[in-house]
Short mmCIF file of C-alpha atoms in Angstrom, two decimals:
data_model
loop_
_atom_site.label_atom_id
_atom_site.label_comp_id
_atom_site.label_asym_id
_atom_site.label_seq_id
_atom_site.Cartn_x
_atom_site.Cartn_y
_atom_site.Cartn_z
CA UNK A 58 0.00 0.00 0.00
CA UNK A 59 1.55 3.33 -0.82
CA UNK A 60 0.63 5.79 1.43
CA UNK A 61 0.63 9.60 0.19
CA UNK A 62 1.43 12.16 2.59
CA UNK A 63 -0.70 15.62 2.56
CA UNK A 64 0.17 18.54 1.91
CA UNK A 65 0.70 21.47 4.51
CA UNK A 66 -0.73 25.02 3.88
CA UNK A 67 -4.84 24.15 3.09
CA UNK A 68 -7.76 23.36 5.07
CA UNK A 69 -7.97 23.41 8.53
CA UNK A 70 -4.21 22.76 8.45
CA UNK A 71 -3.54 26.25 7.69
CA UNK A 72 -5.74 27.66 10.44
CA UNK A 73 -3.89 25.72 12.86
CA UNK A 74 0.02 26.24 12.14
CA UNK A 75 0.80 28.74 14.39
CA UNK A 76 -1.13 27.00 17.43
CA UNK A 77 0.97 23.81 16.15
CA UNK A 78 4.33 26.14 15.49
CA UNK A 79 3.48 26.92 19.64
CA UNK A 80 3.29 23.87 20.29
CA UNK A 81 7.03 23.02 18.99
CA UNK A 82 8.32 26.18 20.54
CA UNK A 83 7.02 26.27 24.30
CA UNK A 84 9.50 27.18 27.22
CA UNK A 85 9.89 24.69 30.09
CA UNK A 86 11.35 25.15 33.33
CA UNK A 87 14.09 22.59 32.27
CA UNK A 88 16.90 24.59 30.32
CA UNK A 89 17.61 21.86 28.13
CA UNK A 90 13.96 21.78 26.84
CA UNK A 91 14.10 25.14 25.47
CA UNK A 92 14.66 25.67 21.58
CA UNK A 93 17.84 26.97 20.57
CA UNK A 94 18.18 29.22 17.58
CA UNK A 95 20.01 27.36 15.07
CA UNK A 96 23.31 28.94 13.42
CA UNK A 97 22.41 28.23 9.91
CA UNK A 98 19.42 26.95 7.96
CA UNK A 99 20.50 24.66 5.54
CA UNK A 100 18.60 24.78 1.97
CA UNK A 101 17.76 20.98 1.40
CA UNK A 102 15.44 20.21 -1.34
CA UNK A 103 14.40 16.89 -1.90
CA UNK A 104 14.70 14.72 -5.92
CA UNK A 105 11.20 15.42 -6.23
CA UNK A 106 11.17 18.97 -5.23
CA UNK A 107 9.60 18.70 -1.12
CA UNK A 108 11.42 21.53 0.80
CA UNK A 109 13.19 20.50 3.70
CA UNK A 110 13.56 22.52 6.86
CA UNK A 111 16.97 21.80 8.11
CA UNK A 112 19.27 23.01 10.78
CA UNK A 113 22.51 23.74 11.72
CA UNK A 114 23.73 24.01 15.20
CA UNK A 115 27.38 24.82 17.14
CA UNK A 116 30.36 25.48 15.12
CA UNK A 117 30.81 25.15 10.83
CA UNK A 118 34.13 23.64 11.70
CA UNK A 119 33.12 20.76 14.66
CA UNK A 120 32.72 17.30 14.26
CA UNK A 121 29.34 16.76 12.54
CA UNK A 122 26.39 15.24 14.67
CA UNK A 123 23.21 14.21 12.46
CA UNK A 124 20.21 13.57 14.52
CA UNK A 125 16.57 11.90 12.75
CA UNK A 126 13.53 12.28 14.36
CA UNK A 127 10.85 9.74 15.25
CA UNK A 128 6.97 9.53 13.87
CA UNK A 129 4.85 12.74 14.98
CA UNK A 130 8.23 14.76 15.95
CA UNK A 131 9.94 17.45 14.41
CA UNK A 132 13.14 19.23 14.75
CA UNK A 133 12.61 20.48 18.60
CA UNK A 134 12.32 16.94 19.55
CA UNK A 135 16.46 17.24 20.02
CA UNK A 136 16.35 19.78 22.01
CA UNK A 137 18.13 18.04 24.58
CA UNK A 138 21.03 16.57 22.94
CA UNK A 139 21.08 19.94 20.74
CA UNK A 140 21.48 21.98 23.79
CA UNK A 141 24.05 19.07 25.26
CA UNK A 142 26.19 19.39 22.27
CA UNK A 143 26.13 22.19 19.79
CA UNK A 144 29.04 24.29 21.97
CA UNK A 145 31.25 21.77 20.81
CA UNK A 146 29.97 19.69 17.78
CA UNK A 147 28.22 20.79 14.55
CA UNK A 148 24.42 19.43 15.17
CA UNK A 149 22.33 19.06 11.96
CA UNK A 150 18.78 18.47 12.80
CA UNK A 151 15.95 18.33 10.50
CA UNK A 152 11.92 17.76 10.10
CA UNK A 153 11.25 14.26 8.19
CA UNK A 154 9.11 14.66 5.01
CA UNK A 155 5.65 16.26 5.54
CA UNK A 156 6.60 17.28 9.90
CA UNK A 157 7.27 19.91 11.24
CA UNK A 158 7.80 22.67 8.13
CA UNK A 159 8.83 20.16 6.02
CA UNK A 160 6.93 19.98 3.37
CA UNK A 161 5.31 16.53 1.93
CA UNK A 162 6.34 16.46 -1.29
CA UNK A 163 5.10 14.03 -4.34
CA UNK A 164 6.27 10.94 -3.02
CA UNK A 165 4.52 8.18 -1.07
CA UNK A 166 6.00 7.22 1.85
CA UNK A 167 7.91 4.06 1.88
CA UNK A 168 11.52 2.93 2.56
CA UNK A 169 12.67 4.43 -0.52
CA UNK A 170 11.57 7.88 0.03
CA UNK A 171 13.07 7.76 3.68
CA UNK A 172 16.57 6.78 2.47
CA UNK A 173 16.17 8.81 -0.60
CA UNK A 174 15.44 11.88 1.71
CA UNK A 175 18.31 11.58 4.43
CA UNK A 176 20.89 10.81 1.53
CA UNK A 177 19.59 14.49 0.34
CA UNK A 178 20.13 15.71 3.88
CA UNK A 179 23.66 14.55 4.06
CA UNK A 180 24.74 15.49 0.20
CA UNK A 181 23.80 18.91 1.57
CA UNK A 182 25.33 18.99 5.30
CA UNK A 183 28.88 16.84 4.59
CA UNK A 184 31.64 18.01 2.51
CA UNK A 185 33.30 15.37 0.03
CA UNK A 186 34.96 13.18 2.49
CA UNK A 187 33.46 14.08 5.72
CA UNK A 188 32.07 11.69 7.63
CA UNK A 189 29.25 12.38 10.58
CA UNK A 190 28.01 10.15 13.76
CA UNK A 191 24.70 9.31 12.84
CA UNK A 192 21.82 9.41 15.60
CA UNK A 193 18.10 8.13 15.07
CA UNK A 194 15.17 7.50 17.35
CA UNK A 195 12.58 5.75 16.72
CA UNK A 196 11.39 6.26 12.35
CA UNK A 197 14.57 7.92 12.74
CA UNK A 198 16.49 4.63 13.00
CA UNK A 199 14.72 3.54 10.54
CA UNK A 200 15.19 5.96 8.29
CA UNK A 201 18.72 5.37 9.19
CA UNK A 202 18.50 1.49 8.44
CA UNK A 203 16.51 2.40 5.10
CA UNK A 204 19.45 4.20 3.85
CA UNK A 205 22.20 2.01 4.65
CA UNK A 206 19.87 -0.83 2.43
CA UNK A 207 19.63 1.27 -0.35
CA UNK A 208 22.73 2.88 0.01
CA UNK A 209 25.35 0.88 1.38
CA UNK A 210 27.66 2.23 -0.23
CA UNK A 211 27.10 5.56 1.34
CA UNK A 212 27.51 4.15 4.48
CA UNK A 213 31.56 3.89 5.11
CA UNK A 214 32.07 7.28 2.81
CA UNK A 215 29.24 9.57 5.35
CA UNK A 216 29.24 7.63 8.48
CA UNK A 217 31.74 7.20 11.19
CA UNK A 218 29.33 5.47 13.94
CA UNK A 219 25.76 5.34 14.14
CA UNK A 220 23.30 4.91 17.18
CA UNK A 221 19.48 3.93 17.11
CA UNK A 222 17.44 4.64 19.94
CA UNK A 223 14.13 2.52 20.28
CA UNK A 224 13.53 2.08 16.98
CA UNK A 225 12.48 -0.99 14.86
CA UNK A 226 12.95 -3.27 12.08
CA UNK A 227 9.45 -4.65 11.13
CA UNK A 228 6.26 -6.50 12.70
CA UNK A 229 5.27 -2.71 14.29
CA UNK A 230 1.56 -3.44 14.51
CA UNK A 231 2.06 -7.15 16.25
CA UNK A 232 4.47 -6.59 19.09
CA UNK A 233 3.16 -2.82 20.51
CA UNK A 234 1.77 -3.10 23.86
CA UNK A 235 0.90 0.71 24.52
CA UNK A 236 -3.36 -0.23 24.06
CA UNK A 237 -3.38 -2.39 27.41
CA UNK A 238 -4.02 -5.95 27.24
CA UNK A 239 -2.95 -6.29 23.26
CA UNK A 240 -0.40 -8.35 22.18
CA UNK A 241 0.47 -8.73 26.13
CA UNK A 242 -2.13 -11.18 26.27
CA UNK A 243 -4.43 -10.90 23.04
CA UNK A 244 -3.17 -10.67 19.87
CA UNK A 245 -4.25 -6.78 18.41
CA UNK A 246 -5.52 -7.66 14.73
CA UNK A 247 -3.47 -5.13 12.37
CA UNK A 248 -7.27 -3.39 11.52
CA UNK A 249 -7.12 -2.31 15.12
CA UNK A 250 -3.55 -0.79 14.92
CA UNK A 251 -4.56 0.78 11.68
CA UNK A 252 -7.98 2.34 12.98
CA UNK A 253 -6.03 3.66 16.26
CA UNK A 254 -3.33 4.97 14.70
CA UNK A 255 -4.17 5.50 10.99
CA UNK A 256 -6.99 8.23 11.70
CA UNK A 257 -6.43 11.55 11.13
CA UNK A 258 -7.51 12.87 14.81
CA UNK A 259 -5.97 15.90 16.35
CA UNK A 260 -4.51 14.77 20.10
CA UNK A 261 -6.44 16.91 23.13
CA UNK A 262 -4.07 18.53 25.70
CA UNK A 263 -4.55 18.67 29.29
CA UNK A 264 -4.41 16.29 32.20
CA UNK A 265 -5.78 13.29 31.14
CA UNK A 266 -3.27 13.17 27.90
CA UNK A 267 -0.43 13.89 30.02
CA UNK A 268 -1.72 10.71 32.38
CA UNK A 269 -1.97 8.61 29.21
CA UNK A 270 1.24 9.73 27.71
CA UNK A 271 3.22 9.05 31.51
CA UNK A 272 2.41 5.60 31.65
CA UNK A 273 2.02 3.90 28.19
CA UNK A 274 4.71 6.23 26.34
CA UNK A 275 6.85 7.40 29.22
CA UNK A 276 7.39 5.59 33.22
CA UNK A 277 6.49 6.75 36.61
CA UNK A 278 10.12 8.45 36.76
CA UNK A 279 8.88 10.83 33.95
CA UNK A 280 8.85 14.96 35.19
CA UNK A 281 5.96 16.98 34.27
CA UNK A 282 8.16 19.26 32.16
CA UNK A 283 9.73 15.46 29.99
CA UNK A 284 5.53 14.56 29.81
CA UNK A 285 4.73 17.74 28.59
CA UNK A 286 7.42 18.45 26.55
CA UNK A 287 6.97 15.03 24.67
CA UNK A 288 3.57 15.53 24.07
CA UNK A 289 3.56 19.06 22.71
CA UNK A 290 6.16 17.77 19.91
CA UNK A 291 3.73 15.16 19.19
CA UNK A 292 0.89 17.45 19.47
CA UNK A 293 2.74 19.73 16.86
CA UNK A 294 2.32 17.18 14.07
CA UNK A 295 -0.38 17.52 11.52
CA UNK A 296 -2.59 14.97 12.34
CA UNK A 297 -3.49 14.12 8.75
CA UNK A 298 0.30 13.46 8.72
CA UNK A 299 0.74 11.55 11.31
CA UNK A 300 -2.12 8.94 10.43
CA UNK A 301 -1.10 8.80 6.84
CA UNK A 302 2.44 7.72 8.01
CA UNK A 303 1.26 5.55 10.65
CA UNK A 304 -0.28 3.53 7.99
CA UNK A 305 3.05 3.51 5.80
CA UNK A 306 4.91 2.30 9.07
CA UNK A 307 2.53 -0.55 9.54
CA UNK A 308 4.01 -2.17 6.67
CA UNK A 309 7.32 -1.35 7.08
CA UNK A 310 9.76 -4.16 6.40
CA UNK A 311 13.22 -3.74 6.89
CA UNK A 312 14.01 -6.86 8.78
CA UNK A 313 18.02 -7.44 7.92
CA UNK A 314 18.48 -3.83 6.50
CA UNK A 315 21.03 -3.20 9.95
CA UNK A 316 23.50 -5.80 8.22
CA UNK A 317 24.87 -2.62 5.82
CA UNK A 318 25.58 -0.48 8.59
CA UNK A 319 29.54 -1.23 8.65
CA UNK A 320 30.45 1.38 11.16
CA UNK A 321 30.54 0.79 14.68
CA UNK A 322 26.72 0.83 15.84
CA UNK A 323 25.07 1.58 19.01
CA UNK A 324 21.26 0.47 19.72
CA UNK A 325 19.68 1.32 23.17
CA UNK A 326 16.02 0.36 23.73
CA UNK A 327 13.68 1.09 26.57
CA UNK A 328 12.86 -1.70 29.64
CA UNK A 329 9.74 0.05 29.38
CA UNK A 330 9.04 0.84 25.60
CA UNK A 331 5.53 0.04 24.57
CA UNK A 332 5.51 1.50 21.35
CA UNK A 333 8.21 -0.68 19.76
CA UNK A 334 9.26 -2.73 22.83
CA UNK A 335 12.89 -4.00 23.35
CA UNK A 336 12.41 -7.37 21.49
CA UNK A 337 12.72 -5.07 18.46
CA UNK A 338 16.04 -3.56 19.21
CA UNK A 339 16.96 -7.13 20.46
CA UNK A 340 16.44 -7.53 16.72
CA UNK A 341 18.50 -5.40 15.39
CA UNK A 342 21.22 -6.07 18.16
CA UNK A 343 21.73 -9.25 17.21
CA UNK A 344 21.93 -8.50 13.32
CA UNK A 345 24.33 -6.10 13.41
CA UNK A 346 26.24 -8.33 16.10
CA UNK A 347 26.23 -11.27 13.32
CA UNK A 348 27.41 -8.96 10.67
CA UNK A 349 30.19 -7.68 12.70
CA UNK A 350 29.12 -4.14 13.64
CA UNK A 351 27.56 -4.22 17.14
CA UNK A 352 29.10 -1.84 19.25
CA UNK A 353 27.29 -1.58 22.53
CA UNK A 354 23.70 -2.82 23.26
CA UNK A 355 22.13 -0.78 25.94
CA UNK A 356 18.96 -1.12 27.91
CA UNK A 357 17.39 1.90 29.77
CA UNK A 358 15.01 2.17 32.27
CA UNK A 359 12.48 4.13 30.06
CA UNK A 360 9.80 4.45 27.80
CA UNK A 361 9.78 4.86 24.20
CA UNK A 362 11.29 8.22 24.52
CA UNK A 363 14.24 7.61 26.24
CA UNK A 364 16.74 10.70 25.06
CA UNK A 365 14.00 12.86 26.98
CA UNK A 366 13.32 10.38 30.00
CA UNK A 367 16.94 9.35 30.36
CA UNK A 368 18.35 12.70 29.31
CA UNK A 369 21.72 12.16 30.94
CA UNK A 370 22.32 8.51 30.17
CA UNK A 371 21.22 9.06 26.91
CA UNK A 372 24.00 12.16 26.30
CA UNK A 373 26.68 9.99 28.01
CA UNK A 374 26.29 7.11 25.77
CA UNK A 375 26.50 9.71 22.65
CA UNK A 376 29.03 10.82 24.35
CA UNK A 377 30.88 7.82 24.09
CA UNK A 378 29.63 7.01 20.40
CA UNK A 379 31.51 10.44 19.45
CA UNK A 380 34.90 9.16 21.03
CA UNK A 381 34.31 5.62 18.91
CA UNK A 382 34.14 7.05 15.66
CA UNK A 383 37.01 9.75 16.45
CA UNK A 384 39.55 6.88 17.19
CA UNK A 385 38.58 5.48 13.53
CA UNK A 386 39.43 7.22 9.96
CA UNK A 387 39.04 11.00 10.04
CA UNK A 388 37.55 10.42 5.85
CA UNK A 389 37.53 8.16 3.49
CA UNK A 390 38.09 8.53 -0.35
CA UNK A 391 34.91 9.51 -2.46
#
């Protein structure tokens, strides 16, 4: 099924982009919540002609962080590792097709148009030769996994490490556990997944979200600033975009694509994930550990969004990514 994603700027959509654009831009007691202003936008326009809102954080000349959001999120969902890192490293953060401002472009979404999209992104950010650490969370990774398939390649020549945070592979629909009761103890028929998920209706605010969020998305351990930060990014999303992509990630299959990421790779999952619980970054784990590539597998004691719940633990194990892939090559030939 080939899932088209709307476009922004019509309809009810454009009545409600600066409430969403407020949304994304909020200010939280916690500092490293708090939206940065980027150094430099970077003009990234996509094979078929989708405008791409990306930026640039920390110095031209640093080491070169890339960071790929998740499903519903946008640019500000880094905040906290953009904050953490741009005084020393050159942060590139962007919105994924059809988030954010990005816009959505004529392609369907699919593998193809994910890898397609963040080889664009790096063509633009990397010189010839330069290599970047690689970070993705959640359709992030995958986007990250759906690149190094299609381009492996690419992989050795714009990569020096990579780490996925609670992402997946495939079989989405059959393993989440965030409706209570499915596929804990009943198996949740993939109409059910699709219906929940695949609708195009705009998320409430307010207490009883917040409740809902803490416990199936998040853990007890969760502040109110993390809660409400997390779901005012996810809030911020269109909803018309985040069902239509729901549906495309339902059928997602890239089950083996980890094998072609031949740089030293991190994966750290959530104890608590119930979105795409640790059995898929299990998954993963163990094929890039058969293909060679497994650097550290790391379990924290989070929910699905663990750079915001684990802030600190999250940073230090970037931290230690970064020092990986400086003690390999500094570039590679073209």
């Amino acid at each position: 099924m080939l899932v088209k994603l709307p476009e922004a700027g019509v309809g009810a959509d454009a009545l409600t982009a600066p409430f969403r654009t407020g949304l994304r831009s909020r200010v939280y007691r916690t500092e490293s919540l708090n939206t940065p202003r980027p150094a430099d936008v970077v003009p990234v326009t996509t094979r078929d002609g989708a405008r791409l809102r990306v930026h640039a954080y920390g110095p031209a000349d640093g080491d070169v962080l890339v960071l790929a959001h998740g499903w519903s999120c946008s640019i500000e969902y880094w905040n906290p590792q953009i904050n953490a890192f741009a005084g020393d490293y050159r942060v590139i953060a962007f919105d994924q097709r059809g988030h954010g401002e990005s816009e959505s472009g004529t392609r369907p979404f699919s593998a193809a148009q994910l890898a397609d999209d963040f080889s664009d992104i790096l063509d633009a950010v990397l010189r010839p030769g330069q290599r970047a650490v690689l970070v993705g969370h959640s359709m992030g990774g995958m986007t990250i996994q759906a690149w190094a398939d299609r381009y492996p390649q690419q992989v050795s020549q714009r990569a020096s490490a990579v780490l996925l945070a609670t992402t997946a592979a495939r079989q989405i629909p059959n393993r989440a556990t965030v409706i209570p009761l499915l596929n804990d103890v009943i198996p949740g028929p993939d109409w059910l997944a699709l219906a929940l998920f695949g609708t195009p209706v705009p998320l409430p605010g307010g207490p009883a979200i917040n409740l809902i969020a803490k416990h199936r998305l998040m853990t007890r351990r969760a502040t109110r600033d993390q809660i409400l930060f997390g779901t005012s990014i996810v809030r911020s999303c269109r909803p018309s975009v985040r069902a239509a992509v729901a549906r495309g990630l339902l059928e997602l299959d890239l089950h083996g694509a980890a094998a072609h990421l031949t740089v030293p790779t991190t994966v750290i999952a959530g104890s608590h994930d119930r979105l795409l619980p640790e059995i898929h970054s299990r998954e993963i784990a163990d094929t890039l550990a058969a293909a060679g590539h497994l650097d550290r597998y790391t379990i924290l004691p989070t929910g699905h969004l663990v750079n915001i719940e684990a802030e600190r633990e999250f940073n230090d194990e970037l931290r230690r990514v970064i020092d990986t892939a400086r003690r390999g090559p500094i570039a590679v030939a073209g």
